[in-house]
Coordinates of C-alpha atoms in Angstrom, one line a residue:
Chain E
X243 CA 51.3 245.0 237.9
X244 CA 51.3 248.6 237.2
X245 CA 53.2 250.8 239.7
X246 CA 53.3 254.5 239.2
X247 CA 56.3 256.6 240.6
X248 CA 55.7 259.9 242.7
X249 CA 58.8 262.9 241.9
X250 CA 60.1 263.7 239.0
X251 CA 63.2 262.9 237.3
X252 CA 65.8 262.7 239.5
X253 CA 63.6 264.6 242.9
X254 CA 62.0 262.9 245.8
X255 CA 61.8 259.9 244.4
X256 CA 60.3 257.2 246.9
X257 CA 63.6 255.6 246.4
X258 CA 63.2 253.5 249.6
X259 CA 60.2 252.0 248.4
X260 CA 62.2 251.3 244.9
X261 CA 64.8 249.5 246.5
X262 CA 62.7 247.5 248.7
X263 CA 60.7 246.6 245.2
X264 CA 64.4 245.7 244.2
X265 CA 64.9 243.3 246.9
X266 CA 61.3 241.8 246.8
X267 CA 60.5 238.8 244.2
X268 CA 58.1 241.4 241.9
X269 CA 59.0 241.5 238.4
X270 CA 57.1 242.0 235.0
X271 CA 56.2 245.4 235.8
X272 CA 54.8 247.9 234.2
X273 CA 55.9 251.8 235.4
X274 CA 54.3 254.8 235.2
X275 CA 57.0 257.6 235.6
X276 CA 58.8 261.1 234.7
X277 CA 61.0 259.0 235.1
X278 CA 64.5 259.5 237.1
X279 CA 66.6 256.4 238.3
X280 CA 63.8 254.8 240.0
X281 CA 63.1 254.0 236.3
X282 CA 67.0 252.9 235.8
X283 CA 67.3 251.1 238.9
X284 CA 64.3 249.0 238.0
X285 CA 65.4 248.1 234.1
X286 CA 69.0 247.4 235.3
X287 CA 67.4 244.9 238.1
X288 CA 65.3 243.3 235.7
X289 CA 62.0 243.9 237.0
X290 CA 60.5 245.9 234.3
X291 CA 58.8 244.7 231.6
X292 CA 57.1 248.1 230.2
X293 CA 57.9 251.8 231.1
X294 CA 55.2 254.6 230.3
X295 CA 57.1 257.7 230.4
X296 CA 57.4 261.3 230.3
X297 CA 61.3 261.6 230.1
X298 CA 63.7 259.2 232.0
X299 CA 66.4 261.5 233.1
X300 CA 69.0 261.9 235.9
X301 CA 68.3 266.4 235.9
X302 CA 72.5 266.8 236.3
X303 CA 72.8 264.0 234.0
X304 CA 70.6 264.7 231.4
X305 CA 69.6 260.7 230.0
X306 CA 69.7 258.1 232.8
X307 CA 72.3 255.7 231.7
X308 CA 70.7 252.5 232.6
X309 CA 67.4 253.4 231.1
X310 CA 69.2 254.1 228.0
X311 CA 70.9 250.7 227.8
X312 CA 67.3 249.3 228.2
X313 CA 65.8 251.0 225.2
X314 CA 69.2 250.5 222.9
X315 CA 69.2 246.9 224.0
X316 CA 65.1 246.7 223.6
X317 CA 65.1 244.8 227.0
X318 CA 61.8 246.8 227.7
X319 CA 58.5 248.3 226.1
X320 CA 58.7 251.4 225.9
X321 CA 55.6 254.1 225.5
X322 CA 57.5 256.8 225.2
X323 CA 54.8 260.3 225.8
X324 CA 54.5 263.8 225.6
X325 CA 55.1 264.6 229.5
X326 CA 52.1 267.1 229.2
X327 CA 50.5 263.8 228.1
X328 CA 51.1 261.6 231.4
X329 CA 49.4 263.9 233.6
X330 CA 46.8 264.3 231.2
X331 CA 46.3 260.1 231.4
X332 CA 46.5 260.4 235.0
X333 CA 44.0 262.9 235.0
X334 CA 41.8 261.0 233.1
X335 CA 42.1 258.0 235.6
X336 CA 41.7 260.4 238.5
X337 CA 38.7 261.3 236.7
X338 CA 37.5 257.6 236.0
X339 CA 37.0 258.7 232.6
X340 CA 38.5 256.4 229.5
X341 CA 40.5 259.2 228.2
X342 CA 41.0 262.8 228.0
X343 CA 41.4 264.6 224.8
X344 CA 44.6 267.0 224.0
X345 CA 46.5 268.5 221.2
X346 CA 50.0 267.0 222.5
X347 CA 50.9 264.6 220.1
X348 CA 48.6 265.1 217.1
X349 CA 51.2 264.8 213.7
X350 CA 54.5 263.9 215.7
X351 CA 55.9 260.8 215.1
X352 CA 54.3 259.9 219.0
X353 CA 51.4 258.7 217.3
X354 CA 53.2 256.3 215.1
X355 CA 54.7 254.9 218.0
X356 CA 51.4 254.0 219.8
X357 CA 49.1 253.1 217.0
X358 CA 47.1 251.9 220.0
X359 CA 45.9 255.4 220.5
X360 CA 43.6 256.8 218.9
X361 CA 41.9 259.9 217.6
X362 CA 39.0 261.6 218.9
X363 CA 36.8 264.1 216.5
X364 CA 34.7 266.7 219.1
X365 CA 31.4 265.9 219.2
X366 CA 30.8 269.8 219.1
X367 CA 30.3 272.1 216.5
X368 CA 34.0 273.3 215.9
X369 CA 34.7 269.2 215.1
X370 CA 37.9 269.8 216.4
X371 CA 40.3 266.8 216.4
X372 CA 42.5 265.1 219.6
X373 CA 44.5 262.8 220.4
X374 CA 42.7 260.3 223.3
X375 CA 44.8 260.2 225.8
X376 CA 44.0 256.9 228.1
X377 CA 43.1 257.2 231.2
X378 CA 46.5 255.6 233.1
X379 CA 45.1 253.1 235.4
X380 CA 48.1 252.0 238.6
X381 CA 47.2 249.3 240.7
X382 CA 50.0 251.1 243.2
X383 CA 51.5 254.0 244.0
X384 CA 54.3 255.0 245.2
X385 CA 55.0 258.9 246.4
X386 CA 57.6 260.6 249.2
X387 CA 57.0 263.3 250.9
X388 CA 59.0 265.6 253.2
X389 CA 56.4 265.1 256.4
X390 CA 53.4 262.9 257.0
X391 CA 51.5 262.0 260.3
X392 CA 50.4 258.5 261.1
X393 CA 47.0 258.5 259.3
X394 CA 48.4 258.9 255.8
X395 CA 48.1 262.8 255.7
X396 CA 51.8 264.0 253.8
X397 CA 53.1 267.8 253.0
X398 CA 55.4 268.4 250.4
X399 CA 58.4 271.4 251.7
X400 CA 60.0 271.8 248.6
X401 CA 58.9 273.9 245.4
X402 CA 56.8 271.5 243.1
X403 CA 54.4 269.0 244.4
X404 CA 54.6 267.3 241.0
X405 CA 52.1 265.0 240.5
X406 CA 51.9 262.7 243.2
X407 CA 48.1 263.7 244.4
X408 CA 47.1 262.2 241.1
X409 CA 49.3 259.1 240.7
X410 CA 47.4 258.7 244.0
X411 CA 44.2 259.2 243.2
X412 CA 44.9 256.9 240.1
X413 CA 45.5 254.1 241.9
X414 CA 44.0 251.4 243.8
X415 CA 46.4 250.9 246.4
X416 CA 48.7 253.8 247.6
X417 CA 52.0 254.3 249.7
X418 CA 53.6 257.2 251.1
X419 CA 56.8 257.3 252.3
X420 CA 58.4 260.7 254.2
X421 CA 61.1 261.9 255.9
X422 CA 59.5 262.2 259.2
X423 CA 56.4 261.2 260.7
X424 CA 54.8 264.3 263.1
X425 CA 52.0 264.6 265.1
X426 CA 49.1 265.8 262.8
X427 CA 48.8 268.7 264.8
X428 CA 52.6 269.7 264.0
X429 CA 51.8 269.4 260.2
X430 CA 50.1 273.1 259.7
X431 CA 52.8 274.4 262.1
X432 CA 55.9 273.6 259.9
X433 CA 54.1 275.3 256.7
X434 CA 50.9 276.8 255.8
X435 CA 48.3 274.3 254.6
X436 CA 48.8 274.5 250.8
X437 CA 51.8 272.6 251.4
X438 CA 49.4 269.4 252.8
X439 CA 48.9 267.8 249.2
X440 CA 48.0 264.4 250.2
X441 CA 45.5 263.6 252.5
X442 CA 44.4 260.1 254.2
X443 CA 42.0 259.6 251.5
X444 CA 44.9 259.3 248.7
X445 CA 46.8 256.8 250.7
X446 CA 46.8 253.0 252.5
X447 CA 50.0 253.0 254.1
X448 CA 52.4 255.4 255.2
X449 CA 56.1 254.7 256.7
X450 CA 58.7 256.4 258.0
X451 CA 61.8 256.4 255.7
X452 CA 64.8 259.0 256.3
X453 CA 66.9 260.1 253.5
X454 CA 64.3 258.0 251.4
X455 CA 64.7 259.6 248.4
X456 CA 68.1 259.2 248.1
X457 CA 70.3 259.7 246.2
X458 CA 67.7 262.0 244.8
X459 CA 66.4 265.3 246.2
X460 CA 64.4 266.2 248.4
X461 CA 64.8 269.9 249.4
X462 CA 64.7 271.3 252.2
X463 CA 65.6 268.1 254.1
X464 CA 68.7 267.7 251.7
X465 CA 69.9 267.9 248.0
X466 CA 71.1 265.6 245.5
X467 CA 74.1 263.6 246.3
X468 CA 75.6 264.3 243.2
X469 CA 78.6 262.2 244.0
X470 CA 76.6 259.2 244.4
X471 CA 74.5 260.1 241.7
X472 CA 78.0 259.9 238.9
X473 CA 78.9 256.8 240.7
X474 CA 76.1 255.3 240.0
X475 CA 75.5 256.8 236.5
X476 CA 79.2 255.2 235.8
X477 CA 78.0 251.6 236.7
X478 CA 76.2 251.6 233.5
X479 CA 79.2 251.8 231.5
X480 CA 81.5 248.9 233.2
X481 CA 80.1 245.7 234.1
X482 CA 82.6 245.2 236.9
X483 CA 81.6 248.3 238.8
X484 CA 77.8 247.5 237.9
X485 CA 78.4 244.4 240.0
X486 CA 80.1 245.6 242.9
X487 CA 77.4 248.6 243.1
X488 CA 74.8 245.9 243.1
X489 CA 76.4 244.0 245.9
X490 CA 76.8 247.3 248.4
X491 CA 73.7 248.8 247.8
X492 CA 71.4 246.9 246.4
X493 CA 72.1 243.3 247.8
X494 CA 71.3 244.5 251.3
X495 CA 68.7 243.0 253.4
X496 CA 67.3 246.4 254.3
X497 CA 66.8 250.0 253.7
X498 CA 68.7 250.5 257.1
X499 CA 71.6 248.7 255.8
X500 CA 71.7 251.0 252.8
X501 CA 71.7 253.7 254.7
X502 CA 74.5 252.5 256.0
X503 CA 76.4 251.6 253.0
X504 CA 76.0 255.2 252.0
X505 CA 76.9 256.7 255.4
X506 CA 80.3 254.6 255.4
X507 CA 81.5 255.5 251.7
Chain B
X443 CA 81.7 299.3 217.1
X444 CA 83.1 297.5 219.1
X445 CA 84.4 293.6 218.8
X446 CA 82.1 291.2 219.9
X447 CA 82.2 286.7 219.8
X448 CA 80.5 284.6 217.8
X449 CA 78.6 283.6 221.3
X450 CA 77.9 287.1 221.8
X451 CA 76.3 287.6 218.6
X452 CA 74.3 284.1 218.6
X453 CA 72.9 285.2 222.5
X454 CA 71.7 289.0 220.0
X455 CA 70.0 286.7 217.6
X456 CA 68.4 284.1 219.5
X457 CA 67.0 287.4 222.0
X458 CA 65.7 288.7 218.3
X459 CA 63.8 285.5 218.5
X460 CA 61.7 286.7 221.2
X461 CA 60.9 290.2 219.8
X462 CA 57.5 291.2 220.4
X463 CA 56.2 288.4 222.4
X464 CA 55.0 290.5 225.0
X465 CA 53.8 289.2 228.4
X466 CA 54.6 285.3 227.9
X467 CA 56.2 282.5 229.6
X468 CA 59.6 282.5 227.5
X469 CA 61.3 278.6 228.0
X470 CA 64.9 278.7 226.8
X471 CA 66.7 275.2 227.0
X472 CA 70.3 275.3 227.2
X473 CA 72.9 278.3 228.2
X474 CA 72.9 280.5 224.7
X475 CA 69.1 280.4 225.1
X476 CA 68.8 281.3 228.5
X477 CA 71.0 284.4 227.7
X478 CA 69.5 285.2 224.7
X479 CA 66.2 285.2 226.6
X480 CA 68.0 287.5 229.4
X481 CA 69.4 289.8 226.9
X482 CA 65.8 290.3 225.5
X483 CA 64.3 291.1 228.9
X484 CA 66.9 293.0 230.1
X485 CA 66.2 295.3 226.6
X486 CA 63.9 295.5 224.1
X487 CA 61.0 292.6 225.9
X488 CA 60.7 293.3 229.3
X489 CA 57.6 291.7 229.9
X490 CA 58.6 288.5 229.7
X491 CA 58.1 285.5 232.3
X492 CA 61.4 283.4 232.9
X493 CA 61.9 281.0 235.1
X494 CA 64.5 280.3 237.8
X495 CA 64.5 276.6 236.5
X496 CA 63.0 275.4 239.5
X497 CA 59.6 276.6 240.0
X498 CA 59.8 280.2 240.5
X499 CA 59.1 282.9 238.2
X500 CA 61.8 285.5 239.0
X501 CA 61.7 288.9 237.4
X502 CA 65.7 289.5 238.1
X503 CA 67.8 288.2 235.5
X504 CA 71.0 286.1 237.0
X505 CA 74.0 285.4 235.7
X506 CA 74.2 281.9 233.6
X507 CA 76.5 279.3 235.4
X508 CA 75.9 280.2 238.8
X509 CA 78.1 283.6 238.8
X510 CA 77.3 285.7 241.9
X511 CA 74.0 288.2 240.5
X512 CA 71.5 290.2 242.1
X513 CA 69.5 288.7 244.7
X514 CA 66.7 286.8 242.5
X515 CA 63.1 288.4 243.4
X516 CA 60.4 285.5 243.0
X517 CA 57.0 287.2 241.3
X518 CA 55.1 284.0 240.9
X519 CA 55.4 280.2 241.6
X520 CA 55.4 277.9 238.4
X521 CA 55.1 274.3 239.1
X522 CA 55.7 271.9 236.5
X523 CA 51.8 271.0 236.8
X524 CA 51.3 274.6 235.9
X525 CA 53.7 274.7 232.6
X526 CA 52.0 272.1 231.0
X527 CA 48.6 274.1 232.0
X528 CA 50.8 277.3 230.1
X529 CA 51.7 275.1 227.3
X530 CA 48.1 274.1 226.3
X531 CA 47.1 277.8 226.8
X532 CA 50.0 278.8 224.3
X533 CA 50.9 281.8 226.3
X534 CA 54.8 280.2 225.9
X535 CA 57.3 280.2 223.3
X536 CA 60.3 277.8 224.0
X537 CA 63.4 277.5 222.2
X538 CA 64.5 273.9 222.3
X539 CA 67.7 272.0 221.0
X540 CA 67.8 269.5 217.7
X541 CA 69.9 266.7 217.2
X542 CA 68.2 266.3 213.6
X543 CA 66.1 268.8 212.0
X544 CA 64.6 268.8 208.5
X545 CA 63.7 271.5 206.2
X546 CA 60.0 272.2 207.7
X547 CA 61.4 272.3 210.9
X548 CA 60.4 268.8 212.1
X549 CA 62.9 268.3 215.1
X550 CA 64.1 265.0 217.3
X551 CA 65.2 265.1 219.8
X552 CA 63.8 261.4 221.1
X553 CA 66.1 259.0 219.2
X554 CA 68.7 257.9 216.6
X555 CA 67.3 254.7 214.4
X556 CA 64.4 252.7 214.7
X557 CA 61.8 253.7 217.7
X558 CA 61.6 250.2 219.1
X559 CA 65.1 249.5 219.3
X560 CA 67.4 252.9 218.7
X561 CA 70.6 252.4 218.1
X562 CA 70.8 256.0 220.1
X563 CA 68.6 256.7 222.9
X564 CA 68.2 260.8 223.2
X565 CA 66.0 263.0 225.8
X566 CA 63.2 261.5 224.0
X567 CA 59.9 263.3 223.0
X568 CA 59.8 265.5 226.2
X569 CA 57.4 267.8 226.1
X570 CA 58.1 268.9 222.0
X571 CA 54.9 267.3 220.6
X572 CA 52.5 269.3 223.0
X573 CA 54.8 272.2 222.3
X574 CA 54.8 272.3 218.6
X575 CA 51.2 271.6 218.5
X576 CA 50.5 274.5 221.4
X577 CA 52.8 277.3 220.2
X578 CA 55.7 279.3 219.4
X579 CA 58.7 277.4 219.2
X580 CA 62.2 278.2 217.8
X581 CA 65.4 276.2 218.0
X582 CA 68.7 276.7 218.9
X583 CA 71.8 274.4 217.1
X584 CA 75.3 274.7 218.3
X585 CA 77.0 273.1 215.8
X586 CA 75.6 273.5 212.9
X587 CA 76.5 270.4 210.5
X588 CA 74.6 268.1 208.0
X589 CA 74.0 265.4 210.7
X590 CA 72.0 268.0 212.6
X591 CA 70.1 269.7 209.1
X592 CA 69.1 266.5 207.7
X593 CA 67.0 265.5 204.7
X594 CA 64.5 263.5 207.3
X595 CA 64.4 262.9 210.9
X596 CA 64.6 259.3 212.3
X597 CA 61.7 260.2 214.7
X598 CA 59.5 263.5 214.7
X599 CA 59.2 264.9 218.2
X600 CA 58.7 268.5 217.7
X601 CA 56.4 269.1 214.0
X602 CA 57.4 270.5 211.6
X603 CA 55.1 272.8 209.0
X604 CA 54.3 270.1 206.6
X605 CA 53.3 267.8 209.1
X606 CA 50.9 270.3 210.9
X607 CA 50.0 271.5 207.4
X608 CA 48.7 268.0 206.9
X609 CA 46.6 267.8 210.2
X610 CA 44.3 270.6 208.2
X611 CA 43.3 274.4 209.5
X612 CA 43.4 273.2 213.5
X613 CA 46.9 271.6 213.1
X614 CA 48.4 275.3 212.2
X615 CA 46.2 276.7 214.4
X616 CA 48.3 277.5 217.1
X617 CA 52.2 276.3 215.3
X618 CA 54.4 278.4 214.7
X619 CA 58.4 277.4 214.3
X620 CA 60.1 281.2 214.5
X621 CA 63.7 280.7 213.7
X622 CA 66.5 278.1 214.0
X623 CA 69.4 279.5 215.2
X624 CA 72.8 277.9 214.9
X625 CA 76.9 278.8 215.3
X626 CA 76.6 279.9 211.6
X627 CA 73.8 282.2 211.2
X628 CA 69.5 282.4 211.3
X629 CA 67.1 280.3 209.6
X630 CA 63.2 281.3 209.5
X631 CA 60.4 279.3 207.4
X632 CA 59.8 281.8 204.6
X633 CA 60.5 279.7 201.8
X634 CA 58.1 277.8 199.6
X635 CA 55.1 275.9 201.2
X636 CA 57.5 276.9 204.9
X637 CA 60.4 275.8 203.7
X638 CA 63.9 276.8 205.3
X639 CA 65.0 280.1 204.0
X640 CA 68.5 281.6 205.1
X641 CA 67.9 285.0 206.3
X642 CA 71.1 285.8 207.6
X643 CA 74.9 284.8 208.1
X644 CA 77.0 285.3 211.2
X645 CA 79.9 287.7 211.3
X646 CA 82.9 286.1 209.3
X647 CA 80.4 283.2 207.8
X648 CA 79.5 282.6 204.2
X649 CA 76.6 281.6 202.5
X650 CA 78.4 278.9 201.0
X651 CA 79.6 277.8 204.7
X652 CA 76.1 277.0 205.6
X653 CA 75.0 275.8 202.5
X654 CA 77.6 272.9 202.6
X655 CA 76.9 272.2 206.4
X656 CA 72.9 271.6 205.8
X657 CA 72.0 268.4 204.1
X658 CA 69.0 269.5 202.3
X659 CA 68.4 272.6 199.7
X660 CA 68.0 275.9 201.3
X661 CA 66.3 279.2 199.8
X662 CA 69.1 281.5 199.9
X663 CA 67.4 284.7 198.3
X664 CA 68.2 288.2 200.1
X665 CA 70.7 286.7 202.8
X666 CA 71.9 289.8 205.4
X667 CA 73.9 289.7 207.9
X668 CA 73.4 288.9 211.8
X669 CA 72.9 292.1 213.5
X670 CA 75.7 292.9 215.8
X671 CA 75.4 293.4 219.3
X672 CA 74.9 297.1 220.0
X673 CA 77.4 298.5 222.8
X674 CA 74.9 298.7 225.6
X675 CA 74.0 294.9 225.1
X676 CA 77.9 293.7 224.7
X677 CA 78.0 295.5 228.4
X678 CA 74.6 293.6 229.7
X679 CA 75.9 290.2 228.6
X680 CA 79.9 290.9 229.5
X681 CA 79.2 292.5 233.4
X682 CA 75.9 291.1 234.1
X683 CA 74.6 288.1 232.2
X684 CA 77.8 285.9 231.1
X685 CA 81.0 287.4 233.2
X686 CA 82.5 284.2 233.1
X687 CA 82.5 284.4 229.2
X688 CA 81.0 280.8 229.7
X689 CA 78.9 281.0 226.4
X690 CA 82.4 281.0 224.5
X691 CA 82.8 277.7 225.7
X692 CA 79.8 276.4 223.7
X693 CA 80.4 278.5 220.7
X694 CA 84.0 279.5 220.2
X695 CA 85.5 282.6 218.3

């Protein structure tokens, strides 16, 4: 299965959704990601079997630990992409088009590393030459936003939107998780109505999930918990506290006892 | 004149970098570059577009490292969405880092040993082969060592000039690798066929210093020296840009 992952790097990730993926009996998977430690999580749980990335990185920390164990231990496929690249192959699939020609990538050693791609000459008098960028197909998505109502509409508060509209509209089955559900007719009241990104169309199921991004950002609701964040990045370098991380946070029956678990550090 | 650092003159030669780029998204990665690319606002290129780091473009330049500044006036909004639109547009020139760099300026910063299974995972690619490919780029190196000025690159993330020679006409199109600048002194691409050519040393550096740190021959014709700061830029980057002297920290003496 391919999931791709809403946020970028280590901001509003749908971190809830992660972890409940980390609890659930999925594995093999294939993400789609600018990639933060949704990404990490996910290779250190042994449920990935291929990352398509832009970057994998924690933003304060500048490589996530436990994605770089992955790739040094080759525990994972990696296609590692121009990040211009990714939201041109999500644009492509948005576009139900096989690929989308670009520049990024022509001569760098990214076209070495995916022989699978190809070249593309313009049809066009200038017979320009691109890279093909393939169109990144996701069976799921998974996005968070800051507010949502019950029908699957969602509004980002913070600065960038990212790309979640299109890992959306790249996949066939999408879910939204936010900090609050409102009324829809509270939605336009909080902020003006370039902030409501996502609409119904873009998404199956939406649920409520407070502090779901954490322990990634998610401004205004709340910033990074950078504490958490270096505890966590430190489990990748000692088995010992690995395990006991794993145990309090992860080997929870539910989100609400991780929330918990956090509350009561 | 007066004395200045070593980071004070690095932060004069990387804002030399940006010299008559006129109205253009400017992308400095790291602390020296984002005060180089302050400096050069704040003088001689004041129609440059920075960013806040977030997703604002703010025409106020801040301190670096979070030391109080003026409050920072937001002209435009810059998601990331947005920069790779700016990217392909080439109305950008970034100055990125290099953990390896070769003579043609190819760069990694992706990985150290074989792709499939490094023996040291980096940043990876980012966004350096949609850069290189787009438009201007220069680098910035801190430590300036034969590790980093190697004969060739594990992995090729930003492209160098022989490789974008190679693409044909449309591969140079739009490339263009400005300078490397490092602790010891400036590098452009004036050489033969783009090769590395020194152009000038740092204050209290030799020729023979840089020659020894760079793994691969170097055209060393004509080599100056780094201008100094001028008085009126050692005040910019001591009261407004860098109070904390924090750019010391990354390039002492």
């Amino acid at each position: 299965m391919t999931i791709g992952i809403g946020g970028w790097g280590s901001r509003r990730k749908p971190m809830s959704l992660v972890r409940e993926i980390i609890r659930s009996k999925l594995k093999d998977l294939t993400i789609v990601s600018y990639g933060g430690p949704d990404v990490g999580l996910l290779c250190a749980t042994g449920k990935v079997k291929k990352v398509i990335y832009g970057f994998v990185s924690l933003d304060s920390i500048p490589l996530e630990p436990h994605f770089r164990i992955a790739r040094q231990t080759a525990s994972i496929e990696a296609v590692e992409l121009d990040e211009g690249m990714l939201q041109w192959g999500l644009l492509a699939a948005v576009h139900r088009v096989p690929f989308l020609p670009t520049r990024a990538g022509l001569g760098s050693d990214l076209e070495r590393n995916n022989p699978d791609f190809k070249r593309i000459q313009s049809p066009y008098d200038d017979g320009e030459t691109f890279i093909a960028m393939p169109a990144l197909e996701l069976d799921v998505a998974l996005i968070h936003m800051n507010r949502g109502d019950e029908s699957g509409n969602g509004q980002f508060l913070g600065p960038d939107p990212f790309f979640d509209d299109l890992y959306c509209l790249a996949a066939k089955r999408r879910f939204m998780s936010v900090e609050k559900i409102v009324p829809t007719q509270d939605l336009i009241k909080q902020a003006s109505v370039h902030t409501l990104r996502i609409n119904r169309t873009m998404i199956d199921g939406v649920i409520e999930a407070p502090n779901g991004a954490h322990f990634t950002e998610c401004p205004p609701d709340y910033e990074r918990d950078e504490a958490f964040q270096k505890e966590y990045a430190a489990t990748a370098k000692d088995l010992e506290a690995w395990e006991a991380f794993k145990k309090r946070y992860l080997d929870v029956s539910s989100e609400k006892e991780y929330q918990e678990a956090v509350k009561s550090r | 004149m007066s004395e200045f650092t070593r980071a004070e003159q690095c932060a004069v030669a990387i804002a030399e970098c940006f010299r008559g780029d006129g109205e253009i998204l400017v992308s400095p990665i790291g602390n020296l570059p984002i005060l180089g690319a302050r400096l050069a606002k704040l003088t001689f290129e004041p129609d440059i577009l920075l960013t806040d780091g977030v997703a604002s473009i703010v025409s106020t330049c801040q301190p670096i490292g979070g030391a109080p500044g003026p409050e920072p006036i937001v002209e435009s909004w810059m998601p990331y969405r947005t920069i790779f639109e700016c990217v392909a547009s080439g109305r950008r020139h970034v100055m990125m880092g290099a953990t390896q760099i070769d003579r043609f300026g190819n760069q990694n910063i992706a990985c150290i040993g074989d792709f499939k299974k490094p023996k040291v995972q980096l940043l990876g690619l980012r966004g350096a082969p949609g850069n290189t490919i787009n438009h201007t780029t220069s680098y910035w190196v801190p430590n300036h060592s034969p590790k980093v000025y190697v004969e060739k690159v594990d992995v090729v993330s930003g492209l160098g000039y022989d490789r974008a020679a190679a693409l044909g006409p449309e591969g140079s199109r739009f490339h263009e690798i400005r300078r490397v600048v490092s602790n010891l002194c400036v590098i452009d691409f004036g050489g033969p066929d783009h090769a590395m050519r020194l152009v000038s040393v740092h204050n209290g550096v030799t020729i023979d210093e840089v020659v020894a740190a760079t793994s691969f021959e170097l055209v060393t014709e004509d080599v100056g020296e780094t201008r100094a700061p001028s008085d009126a830029e050692l005040t910019i980057l001591r009261e407004q840009l860098d109070p904390n002297a924090i750019a010391t920290k990354e390039v002492p003496g």
